[in-house]
Every structure is written in structure tokens, then in C-alpha cells.
PDB file of C-alpha atoms and ligand atoms in Angstrom:
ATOM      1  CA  UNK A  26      17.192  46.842  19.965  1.00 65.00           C
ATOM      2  CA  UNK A  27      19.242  43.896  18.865  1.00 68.00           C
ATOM      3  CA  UNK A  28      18.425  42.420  15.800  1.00 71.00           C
ATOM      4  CA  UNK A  29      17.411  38.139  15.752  1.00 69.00           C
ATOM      5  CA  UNK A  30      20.035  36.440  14.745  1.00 70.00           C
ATOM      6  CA  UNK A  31      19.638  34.193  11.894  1.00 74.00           C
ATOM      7  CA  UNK A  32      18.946  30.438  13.009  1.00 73.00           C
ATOM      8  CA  UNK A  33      22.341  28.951  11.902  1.00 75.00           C
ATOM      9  CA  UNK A  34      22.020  26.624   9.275  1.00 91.00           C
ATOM     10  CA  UNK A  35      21.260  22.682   9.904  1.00 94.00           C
ATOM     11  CA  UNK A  36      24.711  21.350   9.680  1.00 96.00           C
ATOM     12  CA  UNK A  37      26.449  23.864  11.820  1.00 96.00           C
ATOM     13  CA  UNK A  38      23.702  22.771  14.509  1.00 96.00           C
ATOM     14  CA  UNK A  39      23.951  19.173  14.123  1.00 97.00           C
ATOM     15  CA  UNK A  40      28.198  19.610  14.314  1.00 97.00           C
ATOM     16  CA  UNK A  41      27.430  21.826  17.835  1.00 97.00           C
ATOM     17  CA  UNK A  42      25.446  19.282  18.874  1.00 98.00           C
ATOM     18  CA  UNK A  43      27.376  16.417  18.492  1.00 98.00           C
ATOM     19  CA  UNK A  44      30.816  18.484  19.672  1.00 97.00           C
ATOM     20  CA  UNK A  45      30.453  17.025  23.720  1.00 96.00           C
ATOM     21  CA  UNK A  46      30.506  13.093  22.269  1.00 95.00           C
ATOM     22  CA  UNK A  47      28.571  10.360  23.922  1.00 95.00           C
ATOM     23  CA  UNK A  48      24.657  10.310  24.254  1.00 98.00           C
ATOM     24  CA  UNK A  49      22.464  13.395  23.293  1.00 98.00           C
ATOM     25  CA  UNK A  50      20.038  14.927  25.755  1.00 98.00           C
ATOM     26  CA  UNK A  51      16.623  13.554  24.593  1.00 98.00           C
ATOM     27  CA  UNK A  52      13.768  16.257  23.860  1.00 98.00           C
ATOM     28  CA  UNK A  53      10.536  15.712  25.613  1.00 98.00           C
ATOM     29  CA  UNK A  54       7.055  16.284  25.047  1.00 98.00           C
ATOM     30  CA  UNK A  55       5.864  19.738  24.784  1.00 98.00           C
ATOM     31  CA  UNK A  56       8.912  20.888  22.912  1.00 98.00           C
ATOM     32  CA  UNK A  57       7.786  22.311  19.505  1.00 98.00           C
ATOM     33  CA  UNK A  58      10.575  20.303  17.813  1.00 98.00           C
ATOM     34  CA  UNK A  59       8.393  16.997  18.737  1.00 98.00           C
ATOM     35  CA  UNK A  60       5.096  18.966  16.745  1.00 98.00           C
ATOM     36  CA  UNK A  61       6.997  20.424  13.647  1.00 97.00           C
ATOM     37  CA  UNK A  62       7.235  17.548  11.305  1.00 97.00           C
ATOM     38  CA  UNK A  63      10.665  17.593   9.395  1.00 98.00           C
ATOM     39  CA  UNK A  64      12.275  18.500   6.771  1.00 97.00           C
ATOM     40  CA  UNK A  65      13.241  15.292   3.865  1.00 98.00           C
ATOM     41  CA  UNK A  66      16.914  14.673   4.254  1.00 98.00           C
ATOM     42  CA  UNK A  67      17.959  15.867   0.546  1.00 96.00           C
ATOM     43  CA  UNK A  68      22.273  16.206   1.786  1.00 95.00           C
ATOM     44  CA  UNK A  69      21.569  18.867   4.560  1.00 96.00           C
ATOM     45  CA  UNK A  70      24.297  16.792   6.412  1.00 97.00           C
ATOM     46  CA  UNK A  71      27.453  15.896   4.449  1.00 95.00           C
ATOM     47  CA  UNK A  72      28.500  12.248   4.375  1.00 96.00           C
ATOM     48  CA  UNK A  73      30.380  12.633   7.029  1.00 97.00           C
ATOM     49  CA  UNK A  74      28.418  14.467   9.183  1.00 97.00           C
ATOM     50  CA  UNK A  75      25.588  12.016   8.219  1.00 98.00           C
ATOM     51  CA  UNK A  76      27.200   9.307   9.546  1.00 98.00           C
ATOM     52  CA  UNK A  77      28.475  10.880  12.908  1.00 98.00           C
ATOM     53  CA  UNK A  78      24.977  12.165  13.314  1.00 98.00           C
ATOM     54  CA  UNK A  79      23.645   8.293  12.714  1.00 98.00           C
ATOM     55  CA  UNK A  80      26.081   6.890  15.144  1.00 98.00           C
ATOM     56  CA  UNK A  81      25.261   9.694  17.479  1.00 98.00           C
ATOM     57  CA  UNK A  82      21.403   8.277  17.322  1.00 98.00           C
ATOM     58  CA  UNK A  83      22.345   4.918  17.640  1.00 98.00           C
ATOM     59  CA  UNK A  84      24.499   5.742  20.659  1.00 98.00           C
ATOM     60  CA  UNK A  85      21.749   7.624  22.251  1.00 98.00           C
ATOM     61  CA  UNK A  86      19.298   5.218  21.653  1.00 98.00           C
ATOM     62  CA  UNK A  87      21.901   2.419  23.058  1.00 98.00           C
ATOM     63  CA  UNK A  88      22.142   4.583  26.475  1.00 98.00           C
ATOM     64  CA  UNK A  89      18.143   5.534  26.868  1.00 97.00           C
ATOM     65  CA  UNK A  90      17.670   1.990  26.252  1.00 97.00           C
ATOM     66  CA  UNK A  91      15.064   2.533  23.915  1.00 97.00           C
ATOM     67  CA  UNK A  92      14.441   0.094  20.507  1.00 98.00           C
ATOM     68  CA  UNK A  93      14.252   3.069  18.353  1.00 98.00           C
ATOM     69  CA  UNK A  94      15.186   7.279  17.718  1.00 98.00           C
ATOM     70  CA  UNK A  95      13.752   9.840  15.036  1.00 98.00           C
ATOM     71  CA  UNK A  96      16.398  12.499  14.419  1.00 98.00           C
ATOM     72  CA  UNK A  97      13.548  14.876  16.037  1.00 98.00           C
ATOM     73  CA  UNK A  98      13.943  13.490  19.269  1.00 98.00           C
ATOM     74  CA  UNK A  99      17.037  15.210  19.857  1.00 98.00           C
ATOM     75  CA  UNK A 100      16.013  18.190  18.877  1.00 98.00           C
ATOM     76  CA  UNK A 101      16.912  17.669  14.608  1.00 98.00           C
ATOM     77  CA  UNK A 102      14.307  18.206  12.455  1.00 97.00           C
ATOM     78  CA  UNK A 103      15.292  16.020   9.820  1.00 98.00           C
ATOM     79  CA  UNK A 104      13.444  12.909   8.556  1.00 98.00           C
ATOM     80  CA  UNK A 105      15.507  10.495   9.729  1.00 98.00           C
ATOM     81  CA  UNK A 106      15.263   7.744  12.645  1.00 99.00           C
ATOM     82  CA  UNK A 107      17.111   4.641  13.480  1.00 98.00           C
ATOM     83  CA  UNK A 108      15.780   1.089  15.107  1.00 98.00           C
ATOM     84  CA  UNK A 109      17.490  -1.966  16.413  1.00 98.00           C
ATOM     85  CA  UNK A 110      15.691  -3.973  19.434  1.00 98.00           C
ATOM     86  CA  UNK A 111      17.888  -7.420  20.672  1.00 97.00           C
ATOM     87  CA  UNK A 112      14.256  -8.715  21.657  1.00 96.00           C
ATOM     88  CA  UNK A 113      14.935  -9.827  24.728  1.00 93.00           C
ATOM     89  CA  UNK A 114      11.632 -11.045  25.731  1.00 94.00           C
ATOM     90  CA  UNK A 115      10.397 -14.642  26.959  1.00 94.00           C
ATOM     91  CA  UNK A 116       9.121 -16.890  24.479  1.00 95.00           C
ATOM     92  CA  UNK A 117       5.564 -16.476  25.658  1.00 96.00           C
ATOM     93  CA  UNK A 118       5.404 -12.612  24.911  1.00 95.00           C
ATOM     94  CA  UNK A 119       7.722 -13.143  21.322  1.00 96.00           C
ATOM     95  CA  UNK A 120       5.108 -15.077  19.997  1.00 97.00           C
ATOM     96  CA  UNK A 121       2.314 -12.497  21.119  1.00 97.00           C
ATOM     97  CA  UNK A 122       3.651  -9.739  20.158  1.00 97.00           C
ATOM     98  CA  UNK A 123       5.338 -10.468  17.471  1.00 97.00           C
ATOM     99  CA  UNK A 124       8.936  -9.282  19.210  1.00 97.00           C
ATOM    100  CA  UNK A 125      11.677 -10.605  17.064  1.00 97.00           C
ATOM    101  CA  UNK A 126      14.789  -9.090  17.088  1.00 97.00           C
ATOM    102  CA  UNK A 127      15.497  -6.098  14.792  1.00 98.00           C
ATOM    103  CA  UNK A 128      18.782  -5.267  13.421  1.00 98.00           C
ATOM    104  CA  UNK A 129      20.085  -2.148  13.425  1.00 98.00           C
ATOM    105  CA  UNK A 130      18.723   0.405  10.768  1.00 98.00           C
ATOM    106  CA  UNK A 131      18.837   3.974   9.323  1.00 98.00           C
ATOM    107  CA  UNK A 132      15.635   4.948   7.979  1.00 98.00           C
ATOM    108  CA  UNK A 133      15.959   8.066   5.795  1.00 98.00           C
ATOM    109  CA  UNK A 134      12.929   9.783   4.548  1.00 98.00           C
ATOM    110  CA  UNK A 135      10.817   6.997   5.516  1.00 98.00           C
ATOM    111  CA  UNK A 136       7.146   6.383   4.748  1.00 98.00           C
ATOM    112  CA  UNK A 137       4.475   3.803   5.782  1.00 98.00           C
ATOM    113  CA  UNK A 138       1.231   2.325   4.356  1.00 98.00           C
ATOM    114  CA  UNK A 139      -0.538  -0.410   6.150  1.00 98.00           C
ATOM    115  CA  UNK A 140      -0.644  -3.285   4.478  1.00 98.00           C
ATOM    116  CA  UNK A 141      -4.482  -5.353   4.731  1.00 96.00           C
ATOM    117  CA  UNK A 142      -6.782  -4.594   8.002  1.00 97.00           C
ATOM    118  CA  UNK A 143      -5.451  -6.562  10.564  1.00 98.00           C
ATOM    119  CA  UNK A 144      -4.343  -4.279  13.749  1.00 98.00           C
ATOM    120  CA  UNK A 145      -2.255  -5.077  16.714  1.00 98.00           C
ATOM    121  CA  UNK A 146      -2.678  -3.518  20.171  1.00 98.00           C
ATOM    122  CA  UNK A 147      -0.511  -3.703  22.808  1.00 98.00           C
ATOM    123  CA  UNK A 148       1.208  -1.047  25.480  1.00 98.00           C
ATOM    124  CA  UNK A 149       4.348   0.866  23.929  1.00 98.00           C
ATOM    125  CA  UNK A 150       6.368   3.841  25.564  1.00 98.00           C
ATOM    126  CA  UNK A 151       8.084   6.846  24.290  1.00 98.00           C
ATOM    127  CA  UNK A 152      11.772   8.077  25.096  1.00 98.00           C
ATOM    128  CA  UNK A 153      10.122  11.742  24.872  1.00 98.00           C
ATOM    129  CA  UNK A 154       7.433  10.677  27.003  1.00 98.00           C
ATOM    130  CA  UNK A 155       9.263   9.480  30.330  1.00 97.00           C
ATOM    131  CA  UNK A 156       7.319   7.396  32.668  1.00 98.00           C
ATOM    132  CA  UNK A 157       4.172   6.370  31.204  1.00 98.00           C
ATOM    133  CA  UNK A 158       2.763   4.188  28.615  1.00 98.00           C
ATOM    134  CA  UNK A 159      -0.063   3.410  26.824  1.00 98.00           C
ATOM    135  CA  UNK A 160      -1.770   1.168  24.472  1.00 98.00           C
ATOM    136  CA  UNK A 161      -2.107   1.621  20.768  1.00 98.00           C
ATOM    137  CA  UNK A 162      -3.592  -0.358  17.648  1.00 98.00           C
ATOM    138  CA  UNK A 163      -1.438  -0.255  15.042  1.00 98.00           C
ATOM    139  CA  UNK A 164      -2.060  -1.905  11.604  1.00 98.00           C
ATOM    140  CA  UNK A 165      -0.769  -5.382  12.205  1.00 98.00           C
ATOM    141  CA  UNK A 166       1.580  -5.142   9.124  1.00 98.00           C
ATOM    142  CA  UNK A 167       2.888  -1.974   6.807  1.00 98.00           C
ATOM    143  CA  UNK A 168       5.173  -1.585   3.755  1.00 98.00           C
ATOM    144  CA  UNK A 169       8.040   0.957   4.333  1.00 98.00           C
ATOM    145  CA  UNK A 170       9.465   3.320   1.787  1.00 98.00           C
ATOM    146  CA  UNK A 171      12.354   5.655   2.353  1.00 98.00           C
ATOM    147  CA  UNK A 172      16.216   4.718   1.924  1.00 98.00           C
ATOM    148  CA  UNK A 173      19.098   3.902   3.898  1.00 98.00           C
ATOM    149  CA  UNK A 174      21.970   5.875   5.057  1.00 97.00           C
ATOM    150  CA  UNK A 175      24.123   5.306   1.870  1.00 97.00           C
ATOM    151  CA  UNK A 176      20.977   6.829  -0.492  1.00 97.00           C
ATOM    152  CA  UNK A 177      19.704   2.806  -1.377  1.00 98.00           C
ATOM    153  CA  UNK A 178      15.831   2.255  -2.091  1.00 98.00           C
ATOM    154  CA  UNK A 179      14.382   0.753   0.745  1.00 97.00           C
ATOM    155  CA  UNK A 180      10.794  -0.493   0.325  1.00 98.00           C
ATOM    156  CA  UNK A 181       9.850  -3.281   2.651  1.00 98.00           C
ATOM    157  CA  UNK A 182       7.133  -5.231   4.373  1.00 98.00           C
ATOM    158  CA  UNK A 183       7.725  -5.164   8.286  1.00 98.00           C
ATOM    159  CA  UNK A 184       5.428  -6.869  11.021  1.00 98.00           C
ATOM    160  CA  UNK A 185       5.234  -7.533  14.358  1.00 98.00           C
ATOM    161  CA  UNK A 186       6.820  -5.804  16.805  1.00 98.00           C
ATOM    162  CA  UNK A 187       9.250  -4.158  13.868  1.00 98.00           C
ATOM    163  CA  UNK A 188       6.148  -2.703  12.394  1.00 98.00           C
ATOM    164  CA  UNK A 189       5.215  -1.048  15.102  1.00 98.00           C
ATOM    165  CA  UNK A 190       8.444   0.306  15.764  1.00 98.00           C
ATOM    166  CA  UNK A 191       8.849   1.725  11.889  1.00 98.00           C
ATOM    167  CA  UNK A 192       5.188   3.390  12.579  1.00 99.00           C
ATOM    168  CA  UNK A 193       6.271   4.786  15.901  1.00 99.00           C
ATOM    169  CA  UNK A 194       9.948   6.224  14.494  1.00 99.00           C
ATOM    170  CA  UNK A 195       7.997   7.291  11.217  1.00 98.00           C
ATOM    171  CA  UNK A 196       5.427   9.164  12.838  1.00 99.00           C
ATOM    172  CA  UNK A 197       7.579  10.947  15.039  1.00 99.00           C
ATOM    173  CA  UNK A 198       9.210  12.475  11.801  1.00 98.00           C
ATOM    174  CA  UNK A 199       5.318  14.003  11.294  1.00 98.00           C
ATOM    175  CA  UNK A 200       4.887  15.532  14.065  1.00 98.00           C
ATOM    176  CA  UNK A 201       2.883  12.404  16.084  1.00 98.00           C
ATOM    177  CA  UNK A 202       3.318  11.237  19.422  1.00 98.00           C
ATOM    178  CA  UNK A 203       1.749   7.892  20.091  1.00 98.00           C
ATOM    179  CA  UNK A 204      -0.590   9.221  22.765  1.00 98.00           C
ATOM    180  CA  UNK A 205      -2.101  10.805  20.065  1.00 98.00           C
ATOM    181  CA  UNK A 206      -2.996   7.676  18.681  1.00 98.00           C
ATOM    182  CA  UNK A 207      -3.571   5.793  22.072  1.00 98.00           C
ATOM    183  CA  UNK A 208      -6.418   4.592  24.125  1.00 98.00           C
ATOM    184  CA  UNK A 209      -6.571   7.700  26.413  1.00 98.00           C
ATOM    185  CA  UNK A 210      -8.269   5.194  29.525  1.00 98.00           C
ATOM    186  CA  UNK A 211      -4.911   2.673  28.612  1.00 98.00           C
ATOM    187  CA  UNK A 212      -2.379   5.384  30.328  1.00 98.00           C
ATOM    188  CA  UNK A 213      -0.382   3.504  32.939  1.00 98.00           C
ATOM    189  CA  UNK A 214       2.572   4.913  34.749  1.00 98.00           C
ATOM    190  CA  UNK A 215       5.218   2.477  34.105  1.00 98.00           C
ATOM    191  CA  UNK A 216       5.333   1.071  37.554  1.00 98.00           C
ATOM    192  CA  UNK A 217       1.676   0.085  37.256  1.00 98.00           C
ATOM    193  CA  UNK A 218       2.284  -1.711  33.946  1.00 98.00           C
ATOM    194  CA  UNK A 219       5.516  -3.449  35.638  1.00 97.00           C
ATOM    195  CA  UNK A 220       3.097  -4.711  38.575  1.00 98.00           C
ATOM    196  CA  UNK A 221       0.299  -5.032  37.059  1.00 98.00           C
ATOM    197  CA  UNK A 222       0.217  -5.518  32.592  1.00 98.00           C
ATOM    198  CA  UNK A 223       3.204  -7.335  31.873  1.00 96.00           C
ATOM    199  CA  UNK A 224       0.853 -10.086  30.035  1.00 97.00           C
ATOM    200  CA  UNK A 225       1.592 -10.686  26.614  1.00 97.00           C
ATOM    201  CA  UNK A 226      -1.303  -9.215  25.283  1.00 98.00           C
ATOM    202  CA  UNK A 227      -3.484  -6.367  26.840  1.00 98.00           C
ATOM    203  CA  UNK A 228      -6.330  -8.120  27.212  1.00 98.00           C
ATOM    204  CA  UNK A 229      -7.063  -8.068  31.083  1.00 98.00           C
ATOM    205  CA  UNK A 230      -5.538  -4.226  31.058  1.00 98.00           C
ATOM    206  CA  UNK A 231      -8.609  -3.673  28.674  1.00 98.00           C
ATOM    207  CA  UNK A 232     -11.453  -5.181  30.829  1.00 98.00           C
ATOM    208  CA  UNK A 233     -10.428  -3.803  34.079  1.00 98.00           C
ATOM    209  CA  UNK A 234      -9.354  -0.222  32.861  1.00 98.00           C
ATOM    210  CA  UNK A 235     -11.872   0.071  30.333  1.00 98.00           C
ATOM    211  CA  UNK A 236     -11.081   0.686  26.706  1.00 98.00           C
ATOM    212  CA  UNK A 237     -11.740  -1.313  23.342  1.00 96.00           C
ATOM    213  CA  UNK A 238      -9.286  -3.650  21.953  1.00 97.00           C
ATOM    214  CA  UNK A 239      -9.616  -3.935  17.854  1.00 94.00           C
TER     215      UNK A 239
HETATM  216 ZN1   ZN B 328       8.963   7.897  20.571  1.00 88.41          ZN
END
């Protein structure tokens, strides 16, 4: 009987799994990796590696298209995601939303706290949940702690659609999908919400499918 083979460490996976170039295969739900949480990046990753493994995300996230990638979602269990969304949404659904553009980021070891009791619902999608989204209420505002790729502070107030992106990158790095936070009756296949809830708000999804708004 063969003996397990010790799981190689972190780096050696991360170099194997960047080795092919170009976009990485993106996990999806029901993959344990997805459930796990992560481990705080504490120099697993030399500099180096670090910052092929952040360009690797951001290349990935580029091809999906997708407005943001925890390290998790391609099958790293490290707590570290990136975000950048060009915004480009009609003026109607910017102001609604809140969807201003967000410039590329590295969150490392990031952590949020809403800030006051205002929430925000609208639909949002996964990359690790092809084909379907939902809507979830988010606080309307939080203030993000972590640190950027070169080890500075970060602690920052993000709303609007950038909030909701930090929450949904942040929480993947504990282990939560946003369905689990979602109005279960919301669940639209995204050709439904592409004929039938591209309003800015979810208002009219709410009455006729029938879930609460906050
Ligand atoms: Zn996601």
C-alpha cells in the first residue's frame, strides 16, 4: 500500500500552477477549496512569486470578464483577491447602483466591517457560480482593512458598487458564496435577468418573484 504523499508546499503549487501562462481554470462551486476559508498571506509566496501570482489573477479575471478574483477561486487558499471594474454601465444604472469605476487592486488579508445600517440590494453573479444570479443586501457602505501587495496598511471606506465588490472578494476568502447570503426566491438564470431584470434597481424583480427588499 502506497503511502500519501505529502501535499507539496504552497509555493511549489502556486509556481505549477502558473507554469502553462495565460488565464487559470476557475474553480466552481462544490469544490472544497471554495468552503475552506484561507490561510493569511504571512510570505507563503516570495516577492516574486507574489507578484506573478497577482498578475496571474488579474489576467484571469481580465479573460472571465469578471470585476473581481479571491486567490481561492483558482483553487489557492490564500487570503488574497484582486478588483478592478471599468464600469461600463449607462448613466441611469451608475447612479442606482452606485457603479463607478474601480481601479485595479490587490487586497491582501483583507477584512470588512459595515459601516452605519444602510443596505443595498441588487442582483450580482459569481465567476464560480456560472450561469445564474441572484440578489443580495449588502451593507450600503464598509471600511476595509488588509494591505496591498507591497505589505502597505490599507484601511478604507468603500461604497457603492466597490463595496459590494470588497464584501463579495472578502467573503470568498471565508469560505462564503453569495448565495449563501442571497434571496433564495431572487435566483435567475442569467438569460432571464438579461430579458427580463436589467432595471437599475430590483424593485419589479422583487414584486413579481417574491422576496423582500431591505
Ligand atoms: Zn465570486
Amino acid at each position: 500500500m502506497a503511502t500519501p504523499r505529502p501535499r507539496p508546499p504552497l509555493a511549489d503549487r502556486v509556481e505549477e500552477l502558473l507554469a502553462p501562462g495565460g488565464p487559470l481554470p476557475i474553480v466552481a462551486a462544490g469544490d472544497p477549496v471554495l468552503r475552506s476559508g484561507t490561510e493569511p498571506y504571512d510570505g507563503q509566496l516570495d516577492p516574486a512569486l507574489l507578484a506573478r501570482f497577482v498578475a496571474a489573477l488579474r489576467i484571469t479575471m481580465h479573460a472571465a470578464p469578471g470585476v473581481g478574483l479571491a486567490a481561492p477561486q483558482v483553487g489557492v487558499d490564500l487570503r488574497i483577491a484582486v478588483i478592478e471594474d471599468p464600469a461600463p454601465v449607462p448613466e441611469e444604472v451608475r447612479l442606482a447602483r452606485g457603479r463607478v469605476p474601480q481601479p485595479f487592486r490587490v487586497l491582501v488579508n483583507p477584512a470588512y466591517e459595515p459601516v452605519g445600517p444602510a443596505r443595498a440590494a441588487f442582483f450580482e453573479g459569481c465567476l464560480s457560480v456560472p450561469g445564474y444570479q441572484a440578489v443580495v443586501a449588502r451593507p450600503a457602505e464598509v471600511r476595509l482593512t488588509g494591505a496591498d501587495e507591497h505589505g502597505r496598511a490599507l484601511d478604507e471606506v468603500f461604497a457603492g458598487w466597490p463595496a459590494r465588490i470588497v464584501q463579495h472578494e472578502t467573503d470568498h476568502l471565508d469560505g462564503v458564496l453569495y448565495l449563501d447570503r442571497a434571496e433564495p426566491r431572487s435566483l435567475a438564470a442569467n438569460q432571464a435577468v438579461l430579458e427580463r431584470w436589467t432595471q437599475p434597481t430590483p424593485i419589479e424583480a422583487a414584486k413579481t418573484l417574491g422576496f423582500e427588499l431591505p
